Coordinates of C-alpha atoms in Angstrom, one line a residue:
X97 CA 0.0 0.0 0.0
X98 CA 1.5 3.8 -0.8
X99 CA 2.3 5.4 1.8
X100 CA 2.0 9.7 1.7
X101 CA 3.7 12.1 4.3
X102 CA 1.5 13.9 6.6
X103 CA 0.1 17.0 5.7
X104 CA 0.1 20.3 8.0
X105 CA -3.7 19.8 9.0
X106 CA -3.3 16.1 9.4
X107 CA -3.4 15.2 13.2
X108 CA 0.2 13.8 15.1
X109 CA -1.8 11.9 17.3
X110 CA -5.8 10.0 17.2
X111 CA -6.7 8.7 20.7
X112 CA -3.8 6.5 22.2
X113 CA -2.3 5.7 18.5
X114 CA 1.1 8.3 17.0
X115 CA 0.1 8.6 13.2
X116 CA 3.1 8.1 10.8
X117 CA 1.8 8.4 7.0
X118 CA -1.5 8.9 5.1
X119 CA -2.7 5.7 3.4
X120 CA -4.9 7.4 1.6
X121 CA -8.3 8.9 1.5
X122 CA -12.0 8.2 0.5
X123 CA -15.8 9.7 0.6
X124 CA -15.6 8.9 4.4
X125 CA -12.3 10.3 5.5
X126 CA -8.6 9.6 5.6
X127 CA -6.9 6.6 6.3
X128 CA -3.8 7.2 8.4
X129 CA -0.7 4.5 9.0
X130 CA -0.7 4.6 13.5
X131 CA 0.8 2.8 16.3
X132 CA 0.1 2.1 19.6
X133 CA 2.9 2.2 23.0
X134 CA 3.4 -1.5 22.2
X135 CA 4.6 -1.0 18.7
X136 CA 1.4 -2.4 17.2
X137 CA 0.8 -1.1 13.8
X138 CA -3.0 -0.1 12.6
X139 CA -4.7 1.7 9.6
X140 CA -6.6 4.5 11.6
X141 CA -9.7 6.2 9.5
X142 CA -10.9 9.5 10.6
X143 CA -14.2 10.5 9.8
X144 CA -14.5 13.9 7.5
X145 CA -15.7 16.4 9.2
X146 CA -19.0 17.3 7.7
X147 CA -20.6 13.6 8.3
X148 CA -19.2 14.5 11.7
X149 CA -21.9 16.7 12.0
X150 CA -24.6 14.2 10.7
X151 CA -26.1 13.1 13.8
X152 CA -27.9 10.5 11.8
X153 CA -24.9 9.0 10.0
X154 CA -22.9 9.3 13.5
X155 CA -25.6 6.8 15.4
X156 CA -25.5 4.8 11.8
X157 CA -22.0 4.7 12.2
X158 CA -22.0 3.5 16.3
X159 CA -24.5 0.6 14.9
X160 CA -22.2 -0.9 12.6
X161 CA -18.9 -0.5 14.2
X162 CA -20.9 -2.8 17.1
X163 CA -21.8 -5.2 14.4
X164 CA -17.9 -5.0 12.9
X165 CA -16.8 -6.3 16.4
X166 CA -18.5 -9.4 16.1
X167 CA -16.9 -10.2 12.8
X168 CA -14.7 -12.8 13.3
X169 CA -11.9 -14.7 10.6
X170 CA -9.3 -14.1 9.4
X171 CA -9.8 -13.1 5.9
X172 CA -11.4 -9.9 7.0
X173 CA -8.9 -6.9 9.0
X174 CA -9.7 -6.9 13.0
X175 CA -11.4 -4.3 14.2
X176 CA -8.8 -2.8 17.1
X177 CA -9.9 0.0 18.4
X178 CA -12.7 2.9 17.4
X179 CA -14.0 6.4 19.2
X180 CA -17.6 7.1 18.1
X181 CA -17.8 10.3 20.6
X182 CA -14.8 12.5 19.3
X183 CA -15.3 15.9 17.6
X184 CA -14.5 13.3 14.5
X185 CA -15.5 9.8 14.7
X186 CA -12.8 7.2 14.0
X187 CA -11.9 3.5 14.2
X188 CA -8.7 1.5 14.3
X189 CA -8.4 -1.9 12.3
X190 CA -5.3 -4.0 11.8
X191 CA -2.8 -2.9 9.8
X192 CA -2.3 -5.7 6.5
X193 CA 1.1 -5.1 4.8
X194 CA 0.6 -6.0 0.8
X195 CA -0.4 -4.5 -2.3
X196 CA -4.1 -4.0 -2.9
X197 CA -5.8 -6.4 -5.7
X198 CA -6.1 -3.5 -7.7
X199 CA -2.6 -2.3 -7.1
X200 CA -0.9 -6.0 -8.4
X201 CA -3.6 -6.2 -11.6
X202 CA -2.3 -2.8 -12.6
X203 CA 1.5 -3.6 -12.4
X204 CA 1.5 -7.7 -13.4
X205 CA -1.9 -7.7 -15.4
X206 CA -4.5 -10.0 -15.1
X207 CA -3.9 -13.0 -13.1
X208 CA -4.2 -16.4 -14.0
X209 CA -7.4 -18.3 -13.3
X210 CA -5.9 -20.6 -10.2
X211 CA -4.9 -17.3 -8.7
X212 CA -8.3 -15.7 -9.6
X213 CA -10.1 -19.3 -8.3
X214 CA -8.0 -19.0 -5.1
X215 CA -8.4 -15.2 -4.0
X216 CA -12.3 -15.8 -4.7
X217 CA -12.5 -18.8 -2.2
X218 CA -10.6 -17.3 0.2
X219 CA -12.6 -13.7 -0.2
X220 CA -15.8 -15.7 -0.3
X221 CA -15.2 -17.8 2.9
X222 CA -14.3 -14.2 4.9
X223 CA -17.6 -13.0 3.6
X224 CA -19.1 -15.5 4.8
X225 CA -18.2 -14.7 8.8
X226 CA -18.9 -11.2 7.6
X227 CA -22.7 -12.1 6.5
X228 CA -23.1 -14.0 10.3
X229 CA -22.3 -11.3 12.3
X230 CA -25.2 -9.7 10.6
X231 CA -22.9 -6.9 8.6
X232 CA -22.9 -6.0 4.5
X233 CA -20.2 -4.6 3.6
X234 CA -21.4 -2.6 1.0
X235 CA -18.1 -1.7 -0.8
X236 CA -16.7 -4.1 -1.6
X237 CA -14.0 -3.8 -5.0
X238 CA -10.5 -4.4 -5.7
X239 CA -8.7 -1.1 -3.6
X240 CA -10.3 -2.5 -1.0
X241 CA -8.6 -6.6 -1.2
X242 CA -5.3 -6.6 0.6
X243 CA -3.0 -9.5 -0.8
X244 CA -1.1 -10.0 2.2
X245 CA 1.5 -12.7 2.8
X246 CA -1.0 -15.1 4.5
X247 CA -3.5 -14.8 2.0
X248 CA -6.2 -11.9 1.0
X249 CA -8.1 -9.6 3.7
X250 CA -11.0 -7.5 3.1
X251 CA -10.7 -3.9 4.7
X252 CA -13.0 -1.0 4.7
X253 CA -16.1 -1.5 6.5
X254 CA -16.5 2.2 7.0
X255 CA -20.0 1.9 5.3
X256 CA -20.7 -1.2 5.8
X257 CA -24.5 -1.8 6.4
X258 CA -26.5 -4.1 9.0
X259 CA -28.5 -6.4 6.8
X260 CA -31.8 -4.8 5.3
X261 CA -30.8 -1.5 5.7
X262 CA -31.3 0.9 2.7
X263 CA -28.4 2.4 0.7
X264 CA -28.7 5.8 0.1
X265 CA -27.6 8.4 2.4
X266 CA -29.1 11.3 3.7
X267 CA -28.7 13.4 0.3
X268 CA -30.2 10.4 -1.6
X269 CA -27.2 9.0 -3.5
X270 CA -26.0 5.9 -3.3
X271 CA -22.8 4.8 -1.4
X272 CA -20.0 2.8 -3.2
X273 CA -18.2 2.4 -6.3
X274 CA -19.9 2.6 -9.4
X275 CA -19.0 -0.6 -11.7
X276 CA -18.9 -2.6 -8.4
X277 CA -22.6 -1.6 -6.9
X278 CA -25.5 -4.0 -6.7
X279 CA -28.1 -2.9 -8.8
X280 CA -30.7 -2.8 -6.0
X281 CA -27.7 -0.5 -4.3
X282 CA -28.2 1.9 -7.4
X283 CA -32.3 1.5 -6.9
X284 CA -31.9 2.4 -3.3
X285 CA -33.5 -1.1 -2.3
X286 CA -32.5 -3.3 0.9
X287 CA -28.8 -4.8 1.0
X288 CA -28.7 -8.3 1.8
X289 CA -25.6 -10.7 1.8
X290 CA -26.2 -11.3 -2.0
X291 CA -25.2 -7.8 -2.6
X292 CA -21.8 -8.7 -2.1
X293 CA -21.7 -11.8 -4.2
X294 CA -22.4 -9.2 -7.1
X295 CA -19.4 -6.6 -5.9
X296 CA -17.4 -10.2 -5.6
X297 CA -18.3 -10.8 -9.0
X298 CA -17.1 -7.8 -10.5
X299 CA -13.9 -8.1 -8.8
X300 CA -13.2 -11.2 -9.8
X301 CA -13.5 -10.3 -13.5
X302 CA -11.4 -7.2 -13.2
X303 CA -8.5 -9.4 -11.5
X304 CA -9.1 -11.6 -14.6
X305 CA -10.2 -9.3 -17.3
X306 CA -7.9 -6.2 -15.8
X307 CA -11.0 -4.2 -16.3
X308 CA -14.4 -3.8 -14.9
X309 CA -16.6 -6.0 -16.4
X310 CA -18.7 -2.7 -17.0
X311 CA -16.3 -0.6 -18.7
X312 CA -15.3 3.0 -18.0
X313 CA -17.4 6.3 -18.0
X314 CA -19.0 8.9 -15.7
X315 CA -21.0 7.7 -12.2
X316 CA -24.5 7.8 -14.3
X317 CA -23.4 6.0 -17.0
X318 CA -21.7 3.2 -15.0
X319 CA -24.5 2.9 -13.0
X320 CA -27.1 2.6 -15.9
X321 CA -25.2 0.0 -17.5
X322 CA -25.1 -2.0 -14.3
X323 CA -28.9 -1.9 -13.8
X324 CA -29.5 -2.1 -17.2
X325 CA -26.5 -4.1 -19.2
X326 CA -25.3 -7.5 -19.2
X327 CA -21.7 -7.5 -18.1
X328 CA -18.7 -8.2 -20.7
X329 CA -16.7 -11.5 -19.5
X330 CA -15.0 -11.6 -23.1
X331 CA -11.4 -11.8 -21.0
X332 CA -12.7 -14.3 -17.8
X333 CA -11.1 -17.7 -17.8
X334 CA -13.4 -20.8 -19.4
X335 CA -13.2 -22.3 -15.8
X336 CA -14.6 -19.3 -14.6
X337 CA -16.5 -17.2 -16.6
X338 CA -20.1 -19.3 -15.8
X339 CA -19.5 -18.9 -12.3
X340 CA -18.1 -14.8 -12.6
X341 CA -21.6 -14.3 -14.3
X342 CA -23.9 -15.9 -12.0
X343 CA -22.7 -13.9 -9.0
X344 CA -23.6 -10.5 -11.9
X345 CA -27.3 -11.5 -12.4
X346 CA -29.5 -8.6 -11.3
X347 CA -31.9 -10.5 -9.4
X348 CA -30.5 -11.4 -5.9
X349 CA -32.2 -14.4 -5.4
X350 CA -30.3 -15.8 -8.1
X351 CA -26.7 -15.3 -7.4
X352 CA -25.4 -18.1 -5.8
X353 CA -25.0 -18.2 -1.6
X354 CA -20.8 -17.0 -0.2
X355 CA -20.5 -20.2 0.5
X356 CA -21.9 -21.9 -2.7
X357 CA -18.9 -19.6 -4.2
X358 CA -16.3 -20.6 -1.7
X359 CA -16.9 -24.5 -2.2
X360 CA -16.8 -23.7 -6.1
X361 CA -14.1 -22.1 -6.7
X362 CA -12.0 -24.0 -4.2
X363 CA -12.4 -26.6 -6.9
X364 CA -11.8 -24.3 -9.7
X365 CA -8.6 -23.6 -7.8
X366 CA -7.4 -27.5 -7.3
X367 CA -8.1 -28.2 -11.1
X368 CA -6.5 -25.0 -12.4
X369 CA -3.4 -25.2 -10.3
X370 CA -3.0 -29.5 -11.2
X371 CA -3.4 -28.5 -15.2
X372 CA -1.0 -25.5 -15.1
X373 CA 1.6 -27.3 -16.3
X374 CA -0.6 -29.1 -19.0
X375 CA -2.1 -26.1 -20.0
X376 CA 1.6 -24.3 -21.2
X377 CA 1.4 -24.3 -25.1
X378 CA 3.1 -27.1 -27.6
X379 CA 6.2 -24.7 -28.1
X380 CA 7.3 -23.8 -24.6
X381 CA 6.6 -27.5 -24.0
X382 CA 8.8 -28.6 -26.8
X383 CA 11.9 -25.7 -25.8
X384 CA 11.7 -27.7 -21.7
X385 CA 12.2 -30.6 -23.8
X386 CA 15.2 -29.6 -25.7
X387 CA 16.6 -27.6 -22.5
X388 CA 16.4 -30.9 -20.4
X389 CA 18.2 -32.7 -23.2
X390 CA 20.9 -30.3 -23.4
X391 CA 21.7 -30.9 -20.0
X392 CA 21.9 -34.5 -20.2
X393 CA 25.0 -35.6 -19.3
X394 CA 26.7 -36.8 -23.0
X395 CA 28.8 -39.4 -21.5
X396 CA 28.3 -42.4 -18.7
X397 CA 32.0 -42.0 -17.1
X398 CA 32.8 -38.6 -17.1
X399 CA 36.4 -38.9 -16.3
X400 CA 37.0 -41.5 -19.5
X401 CA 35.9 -39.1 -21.6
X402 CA 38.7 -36.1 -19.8
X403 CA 41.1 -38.6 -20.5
X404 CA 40.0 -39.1 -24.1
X405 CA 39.8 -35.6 -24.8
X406 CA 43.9 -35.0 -23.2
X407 CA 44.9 -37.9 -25.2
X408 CA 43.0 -36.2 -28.7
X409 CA 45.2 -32.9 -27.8
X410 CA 48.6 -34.6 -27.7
X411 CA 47.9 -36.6 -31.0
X412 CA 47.4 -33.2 -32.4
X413 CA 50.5 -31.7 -30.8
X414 CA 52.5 -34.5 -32.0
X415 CA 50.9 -35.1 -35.4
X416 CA 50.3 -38.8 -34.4
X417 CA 49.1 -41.2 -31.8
X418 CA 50.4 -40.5 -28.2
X419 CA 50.3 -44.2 -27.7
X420 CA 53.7 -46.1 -27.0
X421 CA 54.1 -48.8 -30.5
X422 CA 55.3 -51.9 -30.3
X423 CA 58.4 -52.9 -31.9
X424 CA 58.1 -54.0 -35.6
X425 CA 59.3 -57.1 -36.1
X426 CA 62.1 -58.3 -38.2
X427 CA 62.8 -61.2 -40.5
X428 CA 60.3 -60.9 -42.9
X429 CA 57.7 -61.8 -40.5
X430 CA 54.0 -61.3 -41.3
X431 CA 52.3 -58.3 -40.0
X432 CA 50.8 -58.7 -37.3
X433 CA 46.6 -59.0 -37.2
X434 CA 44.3 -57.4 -35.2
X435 CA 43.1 -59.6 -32.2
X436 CA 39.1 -59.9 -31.7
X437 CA 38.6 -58.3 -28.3
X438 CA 34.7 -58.6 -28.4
X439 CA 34.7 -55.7 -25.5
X440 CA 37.5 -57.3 -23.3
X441 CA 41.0 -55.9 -22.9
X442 CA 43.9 -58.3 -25.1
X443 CA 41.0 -60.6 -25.8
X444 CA 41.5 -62.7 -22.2
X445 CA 38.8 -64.6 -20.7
X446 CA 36.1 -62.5 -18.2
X447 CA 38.1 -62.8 -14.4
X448 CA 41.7 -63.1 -16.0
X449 CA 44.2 -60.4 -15.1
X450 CA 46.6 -59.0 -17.6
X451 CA 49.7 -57.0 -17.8
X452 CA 49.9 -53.5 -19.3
X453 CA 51.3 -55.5 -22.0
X454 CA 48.5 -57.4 -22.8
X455 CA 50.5 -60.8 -22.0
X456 CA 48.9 -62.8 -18.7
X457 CA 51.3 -63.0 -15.5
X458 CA 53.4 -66.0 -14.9
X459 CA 51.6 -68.5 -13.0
X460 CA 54.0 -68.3 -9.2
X461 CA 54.2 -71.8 -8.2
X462 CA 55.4 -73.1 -12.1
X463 CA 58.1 -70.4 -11.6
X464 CA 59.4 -71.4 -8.0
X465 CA 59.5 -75.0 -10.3
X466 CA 61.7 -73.9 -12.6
X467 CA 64.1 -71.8 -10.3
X468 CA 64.4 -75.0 -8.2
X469 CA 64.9 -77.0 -11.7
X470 CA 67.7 -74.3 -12.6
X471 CA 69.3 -74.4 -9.6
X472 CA 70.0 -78.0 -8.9
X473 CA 71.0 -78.4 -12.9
X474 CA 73.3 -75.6 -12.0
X475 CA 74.8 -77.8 -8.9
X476 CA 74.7 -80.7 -10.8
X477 CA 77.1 -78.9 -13.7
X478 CA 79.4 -77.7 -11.0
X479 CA 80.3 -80.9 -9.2
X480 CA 80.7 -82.7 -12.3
X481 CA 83.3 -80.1 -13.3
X482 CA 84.8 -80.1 -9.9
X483 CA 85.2 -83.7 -10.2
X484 CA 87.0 -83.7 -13.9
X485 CA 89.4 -81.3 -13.0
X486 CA 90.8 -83.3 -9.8
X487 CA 91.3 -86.5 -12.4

């Protein structure tokens, strides 16, 4: 989330809470970076100060920041602290560090589908603890979806609504964003939970289209076209598109149930995320193919082939093999043949050792044999000339 210095007229410090930076602003006030003695970090909204004055929207606003209190899970941002007496209203909630969904669409583009199946089921199920505690939220878009580290939280219920309560404020406009209203918002009809499923709706097509699914334009003509126009889903995933456009349909009692859509797309989510790799097209299949290849090793014993390749670059310093030759042999004998090795070194049996000669070892009892022979021939010799010479 951007974070702004703090202007002259902003305040230092709101209750027990320092303020550091603006987070921004809205219709209702300013959103303000704070933190408590303990270190604890919040985003702390200030009420503006002209619906400070509003002594209807001030006991409006004590109703539903009771109701926010019950809310409880942890895909929504805890309500920590709130003063609904001050010269102007204002309530604490966690602080969520992340980029808002409307932040990431804008910088990576759309998202894939698993990731669009996966921040819907998780959005969905924190809706669903919202709708229990009795609260709508009212607003909710894609500024207003936190993608923290443990997963999306919603934030904002500054005008969220108890359930059944009309939409329009004291001036008679309606309250939200226009391409993410309900159409019984725009008609100034009851909220109920399924007025959310249609805001989900429309966010979950912008995080897959990158765009609202009811275009661009002034406040009246975005809210005509969502009363009066089918949405365009030209850009929403196959997987997701039947689901994106039940949660649009203008009657509420046929968009499906926050729970309906968390079950759903939690198996939209499994299936998208087990075919990603399937789903990559022939040719970036074909270049993993040929990159795995390339790093194949080429040879079985690496340190053969070392010695192959130092024995290539002497041949080629010397202009011939590097190889000791055998002696040619003299006499007119016949050249010699090459011997069938049929994979074994000198052509010796499997299990017989050999010399680096290529000739097999003398057998060591047959030569203690003949030394014994030699010597005793040798003794033999000498006595018998011993004897002669004394004759």
């Amino acid at each position: 989330m951007a974070m702004m210095r703090l202007r002259r007229e902003d305040p230092r410090v709101v209750g027990s809470f320092r303020l550091h930076r603006r987070l921004g602003a809205g219709g209702m006030g300013v959103v303000y970076l704070g933190s408590d003695r303990r270190g604890q970090r919040v985003a702390l909204k200030v009420i503006r100060p002209d619906l400070a004055e509003d002594q209807e929207f001030r006991s409006r606003f004590a109703r539903e920041v009771s109701a926010a209190r019950r809310i409880r899970g942890g895909c929504t941002a805890r309500l920590v602290a709130a003063d609904l007496e001050a010269d102007r209203p204002w309530f604490a909630t966690q602080y969520v560090p992340g980029p808002s969904l409307h932040d990431k669409v804008v910088e990576d583009g759309p998202l894939r589908a698993a990731d669009v199946a996966a921040v819907g089921a998780a959005l969905s199920e924190g809706l669903v603890a919202v709708h229990e505690a009795g609260v709508v939220h009212r607003d909710l878009k894609p500024s207003n979806i936190l993608l923290s580290p443990k997963g999306p939280r919603i934030i904002d219920f500054g005008i969220a609504w108890a359930t059944g309560a009309s939409t329009l404020t004291h001036v008679g406009t309606a309250v939200g964003s226009p391409g993410f209203l309900a159409p019984e918002q725009v008609r100034g009809a009851a909220v109920t939970p399924a007025t959310d499923v249609f805001s989900l709706g429309a966010t979950l097509a912008y995080a897959a289209m990158g765009d609202s699914p009811f275009g661009h334009g002034s406040s009246e003509v975005m809210l005509y076209r969502v009363v009066h126009e089918e949405p365009q889903l030209h850009g929403v995933h196959d997987a997701l598109a039947p689901l994106v456009s039940a949660c649009l349909a203008k009657d509420p009692e046929e968009r499906p149930s926050t729970l309906q859509l968390s079950m759903r797309l939690k198996e939209i989510a499994a299936r998208e995320a087990q075919g990603l790799h399937d789903a990559r097209p022939p040719a970036q299949r074909e270049q993993e193919r040929e990159r795995v290849e390339l790093n194949r090793p080429t040879a079985r014993y690496p340190e053969r082939t070392a010695r192959t390749d130092r024995t290539e670059r002497m041949e080629r310093r010397t202009g011939g093999s590097s190889r000791p030759q055998a002696p040619a042999r003299t006499g007119g004998s016949r050249p010699s043949q090459p011997r069938r090795t049929n994979g074994r070194q000198g052509g010796t049996r499997p299990g017989v050792r050999t010399t680096s000669t290529g000739r097999r070892p003398a057998n060591p009892r047959l030569l203690r044999q003949r030394i014994t022979v030699f010597f005793v021939v040798t003794l033999i010799v000498a006595l018998g000339i011993a004897a002669a010479q004394k004759l």
